[in-house]
Structures are given as structure tokens and as C-alpha cells.
């Protein structure tokens, strides 16, 4: 029925106005009979078609019949009657009567009001919605398309009526008989459409004008309608354009106000750039907030489907969910939160509670940990997982190195899912415990290496001083050479490696015999300089060892907690 009404609004109106009534020998005659049959079938079906009342679908046949008889029955009967058959039967009579018999045929245009009714049918509405989604159209774009179609249809209808009014008494003395009007049917339609367009748009060139009273009467009414339609078009286009650019226009007005403020206060250029960058970030952040508000307005099932489409692939790549079925992650998707971080902003700091792990949507992040080189991450990378399982405080900090969009996955949602899958939880705990043991071993090895290096450095320094005696002051400070000698030696077991000073080794740097006691004061000063340099180097190494010992003790405490929780 929708296609039939579109045909009636376009082709059928043209046939009535420009071709007139056709006999059985014309193909248009049989097309019109098919239209009549479709209208008659629609009239019958409306007695059995359910309708909506107060949001509910009414299916009772008595109510359906009573509703149809009280609403669309009379217009449907009038518009279904084949009025053009009267014109065919009066073909040999007065031509003016024949043209007047075509006038009731336009009553069929009443059925065009059913276009609005048909668009409310669920199936057609779904098709329109799918088309809108497929073309990625906003509601304002759909309104613009609908407005454009309405204007084109109105111009086409007025053009057909303008030609029809000229044909009522023949074309003598009408606008069709003017000089410059083509004699072919296509040229006359273009001339009528041209008159319709410049009348509706209030341009009015005046090269096609009405010539008699009937045409002037029609044109007078047409100009009133055209002026009203033109005003309506302008207002609708302005409203739609404002709706489409509302958020961007607000942002531009704010930026313009700040520019005026910066000019008035003569702010430095660097500060202005920083503030404008901040406003741009706020604009993007507001868009993320608006998206979250939209997602909260839809039901849980649809919201999970949307979030799964946007972030599902990245979430499933997390080591927490690799062995968990994808359809069991709905609770996780329902708790995801999108976050925006400015350049240089801290996402978390060392010592923070591990409430989330993060997925990078766009931008970049740098992970900084003590005693380790920084790690740079980019799009689709995951970070912050390591501390979640045993709820350890953060051992590093994460800093955004550009404007970055993130997805936060809450720890409580992760643990809820893992508790429903104990095998996956046990496997992850075993992996975490093994990783912590490896860290303990690595720290212990580094501690032992530093202690052995300090012992060998002390031993080589004492041997060097005893060998060179007073001449050591005339040479370059031997700290670097002694260090290279110590580092090139094989590590060997040493029971007193934890001692960190010269005096603890049992050696004395000044205990070199009577010859050293009788050396000059300059030689003693040189010895003191060399000794102080070597002591400074050893103190630095001792400080590093102390830091490593502190880290080892912290790891041991955390490992105890892990073992206790694993046993439980």
C-alpha cells in the first residue's frame, strides 16, 4: 500500500492533469484499474486489521470495525470510487464537462494522509530505522530529507494543478498559449514546474504568468500557500541546523570568549596554548560523559551488547579472561568505565590500591618503576593487571604521555568472575606466585653480586696500596682500574660478604710497615685522597645493596601473604 500511495502522489497526479482520462486501449487505464482494486482490497482488510489504542494493540473484531467505520471508512470509499470512468463515458459530450469530471479524481489525494499512518506500522518503521543506521544518519539529517521530499512533492503537485486549471476550458487564452511555451508535453511540464518553484521560493521572475481569471484565482491561493511553505522551510532548516551543531557551537562560543579574555588580559602565548589545549580535552571528555549517559539510559542487555562490540576484543585478550568463556563476561562488560587522561596526567601512582586494570583505546602511556627502564604502551595495550590478583599496592606508576582514552576494568568484577571459575583462579595464582619467586631470586642474585663486588674491590685496593706504597700519590686515582679488575674476577664464595667498609675486612689501608710510616706528608695526603675516593664508591654500592635488601624484605612479606591466601 505504501508503494501505491507513492505512485498516486507522483505518477497518477501527472496522468490526471496532463494526459486526462484514457480508454481501455491505453495502458494507463489498466494501471488505474489495478490501483482501484488495491484500494478496494485495502478497504476490506481494514475491517480485520488491528490498531493501537493508548499504546496497546486492539485485536477484538467488533472494536476494529467500529473504529474503522468512525475514522477512515468514508474517505476510503470516496477515494476508491473510479471517478475517471465517468470521464470515459462522457467522452463525446462537452469537453468542459469532461475536464470537470476529472476534478473528483483528485479526491484520491486524501489517501496521502495515510502515508503518516503507514510509517507507524512496525515493519515499515523498522526498515526506516535500519536505513537510518546503515547510512549513519542523525535525526536532524532524517528530518532534512523528509523536508526535502515534502517540498519536492508540493512543487510537483502545484505544477500539475497549474496545468490542469489551464486545460479546463481548452488552452486558448491560458498561460500554455503564451509565446515561448513548448508544445510538447515534457516542455509544458517543465514550464509548469518552473512556475511552481519560483512561486514557492518567492522569487517570481514573471516570464510565465496566469492569463485568465481562473488561473489568477488559483495563483493567488498558490502564492499564499507558497509564502507559508517558504517560511516553514526556512524555520525548519534553521532549527535542524542548530540541533546538528549544538555541542560544537557551544564549544566554539566558549573558545571565542576565552580568546577575547586572553587578548584583554594580554596573557602570554604559552599559557593561552595550554588553556586552549585543556578546553579541547574537556570537549572530548564531555563527549565521553555523554556517551556514558546514553548507555545508562538503555537496558542492561543492549548496553552489554554495545560495550562488547566496542571493547570486547581487547577485554578478552586480558590474561585474566583467556580461559573463561566469552559469554560469561557480561558482568565485566556491564561495569566497564571509559576514562580520559590529559598529557602528563597520572593514571595511578606507586603505593595506590589496585582498583582497576586499564585498556588503552587511543593515545600512549608510560609505566615507570624503580630500578627498571620506563615502558611505553600504545593502542590496545593492557596494563595494571599485575597487582590486582593479590591486591598488592602499586609497585609502579602510570603516566599518560599524550591525550589518552582508557577503559577501566574494576578489580571487584574481575574477582567475581574468577571466583566462579576456580581452576582459572588457581592457575593465575600459581603464575603470580611463580613470578614473585622469580623476582625474589633476581633481587637476591643482584644483592649477592653487589656484595661480592664490594669485597673484591676492597681486596684489590688494599693489595694495590701495599704494592705501590708512597708512589701511589703520583699516579692517577686507581678507583676505576681497581673496579675493572674486581669486576673481571670470577665470583667466589665469601662468608663475610655482607660487610660494607674497609675496617670490616680485617685490613688496614695505612698498615703498610715502617717504610709507610716514614713517608712524607705529601704521600700521606695522596693516600687519603685515594682512600676517600674508594670509600665513596663503596658507600654508593653499599647504599644500592641496602635498597635491594629493602625490596627483598618487601617481596618476602608479600610472598608470605600470597602463600597464606593460596593455602586458604
Coordinates of C-alpha atoms in Angstrom, one line a residue:
X1 CA 0.0 0.0 0.0
X2 CA 2.9 2.4 0.7
X3 CA 4.2 1.9 -2.9
X4 CA 0.6 2.5 -4.2
X5 CA 0.3 5.8 -2.3
X6 CA 3.8 6.9 -3.6
X7 CA 2.6 6.2 -7.1
X8 CA -0.6 8.1 -6.5
X9 CA 1.3 11.2 -5.2
X10 CA 3.7 11.3 -8.2
X11 CA 2.7 9.4 -11.4
X12 CA -1.1 9.3 -11.0
X13 CA -1.4 13.1 -10.5
X14 CA 0.7 13.7 -13.6
X15 CA -1.5 11.3 -15.7
X16 CA -4.8 13.0 -14.5
X17 CA -3.5 16.6 -15.2
X18 CA -1.5 16.1 -18.4
X19 CA -3.0 13.0 -20.1
X20 CA -6.6 13.1 -19.0
X21 CA -8.9 10.1 -18.9
X22 CA -7.8 7.2 -21.1
X23 CA -9.9 4.5 -22.6
X24 CA -9.3 0.7 -22.4
X25 CA -6.9 0.9 -25.3
X26 CA -4.4 2.8 -23.1
X27 CA -2.0 1.0 -20.7
X28 CA -2.6 3.8 -18.1
X29 CA -6.3 2.8 -18.0
X30 CA -5.4 -0.7 -16.7
X31 CA -2.8 0.6 -14.3
X32 CA -5.5 2.8 -12.8
X33 CA -7.9 -0.2 -12.6
X34 CA -5.2 -2.1 -10.7
X35 CA -4.9 0.9 -8.3
X36 CA -8.7 0.8 -7.8
X37 CA -8.5 -2.9 -7.0
X38 CA -5.7 -2.3 -4.4
X39 CA -7.8 0.4 -2.8
X40 CA -10.8 -1.8 -2.6
X41 CA -8.8 -4.7 -1.1
X42 CA -7.3 -2.3 1.4
X43 CA -10.8 -1.1 2.4
X44 CA -11.9 -4.7 3.1
X45 CA -8.7 -5.6 5.0
X46 CA -9.1 -2.6 7.3
X47 CA -12.1 -4.3 8.9
X48 CA -9.8 -7.1 10.1
X49 CA -6.6 -5.1 10.8
X50 CA -5.7 -4.5 14.5
X51 CA -4.9 -0.9 15.6
X52 CA -3.2 0.7 18.5
X53 CA -5.0 2.5 21.3
X54 CA -3.2 4.0 24.3
X55 CA -0.1 2.0 23.4
X56 CA -2.0 -1.3 23.3
X57 CA -2.8 -3.4 20.2
X58 CA -6.6 -3.9 19.9
X59 CA -7.4 -7.2 18.3
X60 CA -11.2 -7.5 19.0
X61 CA -13.1 -7.6 15.7
X62 CA -16.0 -5.5 16.9
X63 CA -13.8 -2.8 18.2
X64 CA -11.8 -2.9 14.9
X65 CA -14.9 -2.5 12.8
X66 CA -16.3 0.3 15.0
X67 CA -13.0 2.2 14.9
X68 CA -12.7 1.9 11.2
X69 CA -16.3 3.0 10.4
X70 CA -15.7 6.0 12.7
X71 CA -12.4 7.1 11.1
X72 CA -11.2 6.1 7.6
X73 CA -14.2 4.3 6.1
X74 CA -15.9 7.2 4.4
X75 CA -12.7 8.8 3.0
X76 CA -11.6 5.3 1.7
X77 CA -15.0 4.7 0.0
X78 CA -14.9 8.1 -1.7
X79 CA -11.3 7.8 -2.8
X80 CA -11.8 4.2 -4.0
X81 CA -14.7 5.1 -6.4
X82 CA -13.4 5.1 -10.1
X83 CA -14.2 8.7 -10.9
X84 CA -12.2 8.6 -14.2
X85 CA -14.7 6.0 -15.6
X86 CA -17.3 8.8 -15.7
X87 CA -14.9 10.8 -17.9
X88 CA -14.6 7.9 -20.3
X89 CA -18.4 7.5 -20.5
X90 CA -18.8 11.2 -21.3
X91 CA -16.0 11.3 -23.9
X92 CA -18.3 12.5 -26.7
X93 CA -20.0 15.3 -24.8
X94 CA -19.0 18.8 -23.9
X95 CA -15.2 18.9 -23.3
X96 CA -15.5 21.3 -20.4
X97 CA -17.8 18.8 -18.6
X98 CA -15.3 16.1 -19.4
X99 CA -12.5 18.1 -17.7
X100 CA -14.7 18.9 -14.7
X101 CA -15.3 15.2 -14.3
X102 CA -11.6 14.8 -13.7
X103 CA -11.7 17.1 -10.7
X104 CA -13.2 14.5 -8.3
X105 CA -10.3 12.3 -9.2
X106 CA -8.1 14.5 -7.1
X107 CA -10.1 13.4 -4.1
X108 CA -7.9 10.3 -4.1
X109 CA -5.1 12.6 -2.8
X110 CA -6.9 12.4 0.6
X111 CA -5.3 8.9 0.9
X112 CA -1.9 10.5 1.0
X113 CA -2.6 11.3 4.7
X114 CA -2.3 7.6 5.2
X115 CA 1.4 7.8 4.5
X116 CA 1.8 9.2 8.0
X117 CA -0.3 6.3 9.3
X118 CA 1.7 3.7 7.4
X119 CA 5.0 4.9 8.7
X120 CA 3.8 3.9 12.2
X121 CA 3.5 0.3 11.1
X122 CA 6.2 -1.7 12.9
X123 CA 7.7 -3.4 9.9
X124 CA 8.0 -0.2 7.9
X125 CA 9.3 1.7 10.9
X126 CA 12.0 -0.9 11.4
X127 CA 13.0 -0.7 7.8
X128 CA 13.3 3.1 8.0
X129 CA 15.3 2.7 11.3
X130 CA 17.7 0.2 9.7
X131 CA 18.2 2.5 6.7
X132 CA 18.9 5.4 9.1
X133 CA 21.5 3.3 10.9
X134 CA 23.0 1.9 7.7
X135 CA 23.6 5.4 6.3
X136 CA 24.8 6.7 9.8
X137 CA 22.2 9.5 9.7
X138 CA 21.4 11.7 12.7
X139 CA 17.8 12.5 13.5
X140 CA 18.3 16.0 12.1
X141 CA 19.5 14.6 8.8
X142 CA 16.4 12.4 8.5
X143 CA 14.3 15.5 9.2
X144 CA 16.1 17.4 6.4
X145 CA 15.5 14.5 4.0
X146 CA 11.8 14.4 4.9
X147 CA 11.5 18.1 4.5
X148 CA 13.2 18.0 1.1
X149 CA 10.8 15.2 -0.1
X150 CA 7.8 17.2 1.1
X151 CA 8.9 20.3 -0.8
X152 CA 9.6 18.4 -4.0
X153 CA 6.2 16.7 -3.8
X154 CA 4.5 20.1 -3.2
X155 CA 6.2 21.6 -6.2
X156 CA 5.2 18.7 -8.4
X157 CA 1.6 18.8 -7.2
X158 CA 1.3 22.6 -7.8
X159 CA 2.8 22.2 -11.2
X160 CA 0.2 19.6 -12.2
X161 CA -2.7 21.6 -10.8
X162 CA -1.5 24.8 -12.6
X163 CA -1.5 22.9 -15.9
X164 CA -4.9 21.3 -15.0
X165 CA -6.5 24.7 -14.4
X166 CA -5.3 25.9 -17.8
X167 CA -6.8 22.8 -19.5
X168 CA -10.3 23.2 -18.1
X169 CA -11.6 25.5 -21.0
X170 CA -9.0 24.4 -23.5
X171 CA -5.7 26.1 -23.8
X172 CA -6.9 29.2 -25.7
X173 CA -6.3 32.3 -23.6
X174 CA -4.3 30.4 -21.0
X175 CA -0.6 30.5 -20.0
X176 CA 0.0 27.5 -22.2
X177 CA -0.7 29.6 -25.3
X178 CA 1.9 32.2 -24.4
X179 CA 4.9 32.7 -26.7
X180 CA 7.9 30.6 -25.6
X181 CA 5.9 27.8 -24.0
X182 CA 6.9 24.5 -25.7
X183 CA 4.2 22.5 -27.5
X184 CA 5.4 19.1 -26.3
X185 CA 4.2 17.5 -23.1
X186 CA 7.6 17.3 -21.4
X187 CA 8.3 21.0 -22.1
X188 CA 4.9 22.1 -20.7
X189 CA 5.5 20.1 -17.5
X190 CA 8.9 21.8 -17.1
X191 CA 7.3 25.2 -17.6
X192 CA 4.6 24.5 -15.0
X193 CA 7.3 23.2 -12.6
X194 CA 9.4 26.3 -13.2
X195 CA 6.4 28.5 -12.3
X196 CA 5.7 26.4 -9.2
X197 CA 9.3 26.6 -7.9
X198 CA 9.8 30.3 -8.3
X199 CA 6.4 31.0 -6.7
X200 CA 7.1 28.8 -3.6
X201 CA 10.6 30.4 -3.3
X202 CA 9.0 33.9 -3.7
X203 CA 11.4 34.7 -6.5
X204 CA 8.8 35.4 -9.1
X205 CA 10.6 36.2 -12.4
X206 CA 7.3 36.8 -14.2
X207 CA 8.1 35.1 -17.6
X208 CA 5.3 32.5 -17.0
X209 CA 2.1 34.3 -15.8
X210 CA -1.6 33.4 -15.5
X211 CA -3.7 34.8 -18.3
X212 CA -7.4 34.4 -17.2
X213 CA -9.5 34.8 -14.1
X214 CA -9.4 31.1 -13.1
X215 CA -5.6 31.0 -13.4
X216 CA -5.2 34.2 -11.4
X217 CA -7.5 32.9 -8.7
X218 CA -5.6 29.7 -8.5
X219 CA -2.2 31.6 -8.5
X220 CA -3.4 33.9 -5.7
X221 CA -4.2 31.0 -3.4
X222 CA -1.0 29.3 -4.5
X223 CA 1.1 32.4 -3.6
X224 CA -0.4 32.4 -0.1
X225 CA 0.4 28.7 0.3
X226 CA 3.9 29.2 -1.2
X227 CA 4.8 32.1 1.2
X228 CA 3.7 30.0 4.2
X229 CA 5.6 27.0 2.9
X230 CA 8.8 29.1 2.3
X231 CA 8.6 30.5 5.9
X232 CA 8.1 27.0 7.2
X233 CA 11.1 25.6 5.2
X234 CA 13.4 28.4 6.5
X235 CA 12.4 27.9 10.1
X236 CA 12.8 24.1 9.9
X237 CA 16.2 24.2 8.3
X238 CA 17.4 26.7 10.9
X239 CA 16.2 24.6 13.7
X240 CA 17.7 21.4 12.3
X241 CA 21.0 23.1 11.6
X242 CA 21.1 24.3 15.2
X243 CA 20.3 20.8 16.5
X244 CA 23.0 19.2 14.4
X245 CA 25.8 21.7 15.6
X246 CA 24.6 22.4 19.1
X247 CA 27.5 21.0 21.1
X248 CA 30.1 22.2 18.6
X249 CA 28.6 25.7 18.6
X250 CA 28.7 25.9 22.4
X251 CA 32.4 24.8 22.3
X252 CA 33.2 27.4 19.7
X253 CA 31.5 30.2 21.7
X254 CA 33.4 29.3 24.8
X255 CA 36.7 29.3 22.8
X256 CA 35.8 32.7 21.3
X257 CA 35.1 34.1 24.8
X258 CA 38.4 32.8 26.1
X259 CA 40.2 34.4 23.1
X260 CA 38.6 37.8 24.0
X261 CA 39.6 37.3 27.6
X262 CA 43.2 36.4 26.8
X263 CA 43.5 39.4 24.5
X264 CA 42.1 41.8 27.1
X265 CA 44.4 40.5 29.8
X266 CA 47.4 40.1 27.5
X267 CA 48.1 36.6 28.6
X268 CA 51.4 35.0 27.3
X269 CA 51.2 32.8 24.3
X270 CA 52.4 29.6 26.0
X271 CA 49.7 30.0 28.7
X272 CA 47.0 30.6 26.0
X273 CA 48.1 27.5 24.1
X274 CA 47.9 25.4 27.3
X275 CA 44.5 26.6 28.2
X276 CA 43.1 26.1 24.7
X277 CA 44.5 22.5 24.8
X278 CA 42.8 22.0 28.1
X279 CA 39.4 23.2 26.6
X280 CA 39.9 20.8 23.7
X281 CA 40.5 17.9 26.1
X282 CA 37.4 18.9 28.1
X283 CA 35.3 18.9 25.0
X284 CA 36.4 15.4 24.2
X285 CA 35.9 14.3 27.8
X286 CA 32.4 15.7 27.7
X287 CA 31.6 13.6 24.7
X288 CA 32.7 10.5 26.6
X289 CA 30.5 11.5 29.5
X290 CA 27.5 12.0 27.1
X291 CA 28.2 8.5 25.7
X292 CA 28.1 7.0 29.2
X293 CA 24.8 8.8 30.0
X294 CA 23.3 7.4 26.8
X295 CA 24.4 3.9 27.7
X296 CA 22.9 4.2 31.1
X297 CA 19.5 5.0 29.6
X298 CA 19.2 1.7 27.7
X299 CA 18.6 -1.7 29.3
X300 CA 21.3 -4.0 30.6
X301 CA 21.2 -6.5 27.7
X302 CA 21.5 -3.8 25.0
X303 CA 24.2 -1.9 27.0
X304 CA 26.3 -5.1 27.3
X305 CA 26.0 -5.7 23.5
X306 CA 27.1 -2.2 22.7
X307 CA 30.1 -2.3 25.1
X308 CA 31.1 -5.8 23.9
X309 CA 31.1 -4.5 20.4
X310 CA 33.3 -1.6 21.3
X311 CA 35.8 -3.2 23.7
X312 CA 35.1 -6.9 23.7
X313 CA 38.2 -7.9 21.7
X314 CA 40.6 -6.0 24.0
X315 CA 39.0 -7.3 27.2
X316 CA 39.2 -10.9 26.0
X317 CA 42.9 -10.5 25.5
X318 CA 43.5 -9.9 29.2
X319 CA 45.3 -12.8 30.8
X320 CA 42.5 -13.0 33.4
X321 CA 39.9 -14.0 30.9
X322 CA 41.8 -16.1 28.3
X323 CA 40.5 -19.4 29.7
X324 CA 36.9 -18.1 30.6
X325 CA 34.1 -18.5 28.0
X326 CA 33.2 -15.2 26.3
X327 CA 29.5 -15.5 27.2
X328 CA 30.4 -15.5 30.9
X329 CA 31.9 -11.9 30.8
X330 CA 28.7 -10.0 30.8
X331 CA 29.1 -8.8 34.4
X332 CA 32.5 -7.4 33.4
X333 CA 31.2 -5.6 30.4
X334 CA 28.4 -4.0 32.5
X335 CA 31.0 -2.4 34.8
X336 CA 33.4 -1.0 32.3
X337 CA 34.0 2.7 32.6
X338 CA 35.7 4.9 29.9
X339 CA 38.2 7.4 31.2
X340 CA 40.1 10.3 29.6
X341 CA 43.6 11.4 30.6
X342 CA 45.4 14.5 29.6
X343 CA 49.0 14.6 28.6
X344 CA 51.3 14.2 31.7
X345 CA 48.4 13.1 33.9
X346 CA 48.9 10.3 36.4
X347 CA 46.7 7.3 36.0
X348 CA 47.9 5.7 39.2
X349 CA 50.9 6.2 41.5
X350 CA 53.2 3.9 43.4
X351 CA 51.5 2.8 46.6
X352 CA 47.9 3.2 45.3
X353 CA 45.3 0.5 45.8
X354 CA 44.8 -1.6 42.7
X355 CA 41.2 -0.9 41.9
X356 CA 41.3 -1.3 38.1
X357 CA 43.3 -2.5 35.2
X358 CA 43.3 -0.5 32.1
X359 CA 43.0 -0.9 28.3
X360 CA 44.3 1.9 26.0
X361 CA 41.7 3.0 23.4
X362 CA 43.8 5.8 21.9
X363 CA 47.0 7.7 23.0
X364 CA 50.0 6.4 24.9
X365 CA 51.0 5.6 28.4
X366 CA 54.4 5.2 30.1
X367 CA 55.0 2.8 33.0
X368 CA 57.7 3.9 35.4
X369 CA 59.1 1.5 38.1
X370 CA 62.1 1.9 40.4
X371 CA 65.2 0.1 39.2
X372 CA 63.7 -0.6 35.8
X373 CA 63.7 1.3 32.5
X374 CA 60.3 3.0 31.5
X375 CA 57.9 1.0 29.3
X376 CA 55.9 2.8 26.6
X377 CA 52.5 1.4 25.7
X378 CA 50.1 2.3 22.9
X379 CA 46.6 1.5 21.5
X380 CA 45.0 -1.8 22.7
X381 CA 47.8 -2.4 25.2
X382 CA 46.7 -3.6 28.7
X383 CA 48.4 -2.5 31.9
X384 CA 47.8 -2.5 35.7
X385 CA 47.0 -6.3 35.8
X386 CA 50.0 -7.4 37.8
X387 CA 48.9 -6.1 41.2
X388 CA 45.2 -7.0 41.1
X389 CA 45.1 -10.7 41.9
X390 CA 46.6 -10.5 45.4
X391 CA 45.5 -6.8 46.0
X392 CA 49.1 -5.6 46.3
X393 CA 49.7 -1.9 46.3
X394 CA 51.0 -0.5 43.1
X395 CA 54.8 -1.1 42.6
X396 CA 55.0 1.4 39.7
X397 CA 53.3 4.5 38.3
X398 CA 51.5 5.1 35.0
X399 CA 51.7 8.4 33.3
X400 CA 49.8 9.5 30.1
X401 CA 52.3 10.7 27.5
X402 CA 49.5 12.1 25.3
X403 CA 45.8 12.7 25.3
X404 CA 44.7 9.2 26.1
X405 CA 41.4 7.4 26.2
X406 CA 41.2 4.4 28.6
X407 CA 38.8 1.7 29.6
X408 CA 38.8 0.8 33.3
X409 CA 38.1 -2.8 34.3
X410 CA 37.2 -2.9 38.0
X411 CA 39.0 -5.4 40.3
X412 CA 35.8 -6.5 42.0
X413 CA 34.3 -7.6 38.7
X414 CA 37.4 -9.5 37.8
X415 CA 37.5 -11.3 41.1
X416 CA 33.8 -12.1 40.9
X417 CA 34.3 -13.8 37.5
X418 CA 37.4 -15.7 38.7
X419 CA 35.7 -17.0 41.8
X420 CA 33.1 -18.6 39.6
X421 CA 35.9 -20.3 37.7
X422 CA 38.2 -21.7 40.5
X423 CA 40.5 -23.6 38.1
X424 CA 41.3 -20.3 36.2
X425 CA 41.8 -18.6 39.6
X426 CA 44.2 -21.3 40.8
X427 CA 46.2 -21.2 37.6
X428 CA 46.5 -17.4 37.8
X429 CA 47.6 -17.5 41.4
X430 CA 50.2 -20.1 40.6
X431 CA 51.6 -18.0 37.8
X432 CA 51.6 -14.9 40.1
X433 CA 53.4 -16.8 42.9
X434 CA 56.0 -18.1 40.4
X435 CA 56.6 -14.6 39.1
X436 CA 57.1 -13.3 42.6
X437 CA 59.5 -16.1 43.4
X438 CA 61.5 -15.1 40.2
X439 CA 61.6 -11.5 41.5
X440 CA 62.9 -12.7 44.8
X441 CA 65.6 -14.8 43.2
X442 CA 66.6 -11.9 40.9
X443 CA 66.9 -9.4 43.7
X444 CA 68.9 -11.9 45.8
X445 CA 71.3 -12.5 42.9
X446 CA 71.8 -8.8 42.5
X447 CA 72.4 -8.4 46.2
X448 CA 75.0 -11.2 46.2
X449 CA 76.7 -9.7 43.2
X450 CA 77.0 -6.3 44.7
X451 CA 78.4 -7.7 48.0
X452 CA 81.0 -9.8 46.2
X453 CA 81.9 -6.8 44.0
X454 CA 82.5 -4.7 47.1
X455 CA 84.6 -7.4 48.7
X456 CA 86.8 -7.8 45.7
X457 CA 87.1 -4.1 45.3
X458 CA 88.3 -3.7 48.9
X459 CA 90.7 -6.6 48.5
X460 CA 92.2 -5.2 45.2
X461 CA 92.5 -1.7 46.7
X462 CA 94.5 -3.0 49.8
X463 CA 96.8 -5.0 47.5
X464 CA 97.4 -2.0 45.2
X465 CA 98.3 0.3 48.1
X466 CA 100.7 -2.2 49.7
X467 CA 102.3 -2.8 46.3
X468 CA 102.8 0.8 45.3
X469 CA 103.4 2.4 48.7
X470 CA 104.4 6.1 48.6
X471 CA 104.4 6.3 44.8
X472 CA 100.6 5.9 44.7
X473 CA 100.1 9.6 45.2
X474 CA 101.9 10.4 41.9
X475 CA 99.6 8.2 39.9
X476 CA 96.0 8.8 38.7
X477 CA 93.3 7.7 41.2
X478 CA 93.1 3.9 40.7
X479 CA 89.4 3.5 41.6
X480 CA 88.2 2.8 38.1
X481 CA 91.1 0.4 37.3
X482 CA 90.6 -1.4 40.6
X483 CA 86.9 -1.6 39.9
X484 CA 87.6 -3.2 36.4
X485 CA 89.9 -5.7 38.0
X486 CA 87.3 -6.6 40.6
X487 CA 84.5 -7.0 38.1
X488 CA 86.7 -9.1 35.8
X489 CA 87.5 -11.7 38.5
X490 CA 85.5 -14.8 39.0
X491 CA 82.9 -14.6 41.8
X492 CA 83.8 -16.8 44.6
X493 CA 82.0 -17.6 47.9
X494 CA 82.8 -15.3 50.7
X495 CA 81.4 -15.7 54.2
X496 CA 81.9 -12.1 55.1
X497 CA 80.4 -10.5 52.0
X498 CA 77.7 -8.6 53.8
X499 CA 80.4 -6.3 55.4
X500 CA 80.5 -2.9 53.7
X501 CA 83.5 -1.0 55.0
X502 CA 87.3 -1.2 54.8
X503 CA 87.7 -1.8 58.5
X504 CA 85.3 -4.8 58.5
X505 CA 87.6 -6.8 56.2
X506 CA 90.4 -7.1 58.7
X507 CA 92.8 -5.0 56.5
X508 CA 94.1 -1.5 57.3
X509 CA 94.9 0.9 54.4
X510 CA 97.6 2.6 56.5
X511 CA 99.1 -0.6 57.9
X512 CA 101.9 -1.0 55.4
X513 CA 105.0 -1.3 57.6
X514 CA 107.7 1.1 58.8
X515 CA 108.5 2.4 55.4
X516 CA 105.0 3.8 55.0
X517 CA 105.1 5.4 58.5
X518 CA 108.3 7.3 57.5
X519 CA 106.8 8.6 54.2
X520 CA 106.4 12.2 53.5
X521 CA 103.3 14.2 54.4
X522 CA 102.5 14.7 50.7
X523 CA 102.4 11.0 50.2
X524 CA 100.1 10.6 53.1
X525 CA 97.7 13.3 51.7
X526 CA 97.7 11.5 48.4
X527 CA 96.9 8.2 50.1
X528 CA 94.0 10.0 51.9
X529 CA 92.5 11.3 48.6
X530 CA 92.7 7.8 47.1
X531 CA 91.2 6.2 50.1
X532 CA 88.3 8.7 50.2
X533 CA 87.5 8.1 46.6
X534 CA 87.4 4.4 47.1
X535 CA 85.3 4.7 50.2
X536 CA 82.8 6.9 48.3
X537 CA 82.5 4.3 45.6
X538 CA 82.0 1.6 48.2
X539 CA 79.4 3.7 50.1
X540 CA 77.4 4.1 46.8
X541 CA 77.5 0.3 46.3
X542 CA 76.5 -0.3 49.9
X543 CA 73.5 2.1 49.5
X544 CA 72.4 0.1 46.5
X545 CA 72.7 -3.1 48.4
X546 CA 70.6 -1.6 51.2
X547 CA 67.9 -0.7 48.7
X548 CA 67.9 -4.1 47.3
X549 CA 67.7 -5.7 50.7
X550 CA 64.6 -3.5 51.5
X551 CA 63.0 -4.6 48.2
X552 CA 63.8 -8.2 49.1
X553 CA 62.1 -7.9 52.5
X554 CA 59.0 -6.3 50.9
X555 CA 58.8 -9.1 48.4
X556 CA 59.2 -11.7 51.2
X557 CA 56.3 -10.1 53.1
X558 CA 54.1 -10.1 50.1
X559 CA 55.1 -13.7 49.2
X560 CA 54.1 -14.8 52.7
X561 CA 50.7 -13.2 52.2
X562 CA 50.3 -14.9 48.9
X563 CA 51.2 -18.3 50.3
X564 CA 48.8 -17.9 53.1
X565 CA 46.0 -16.9 50.8
X566 CA 46.8 -19.8 48.4
X567 CA 46.7 -22.3 51.3
X568 CA 43.4 -20.9 52.4

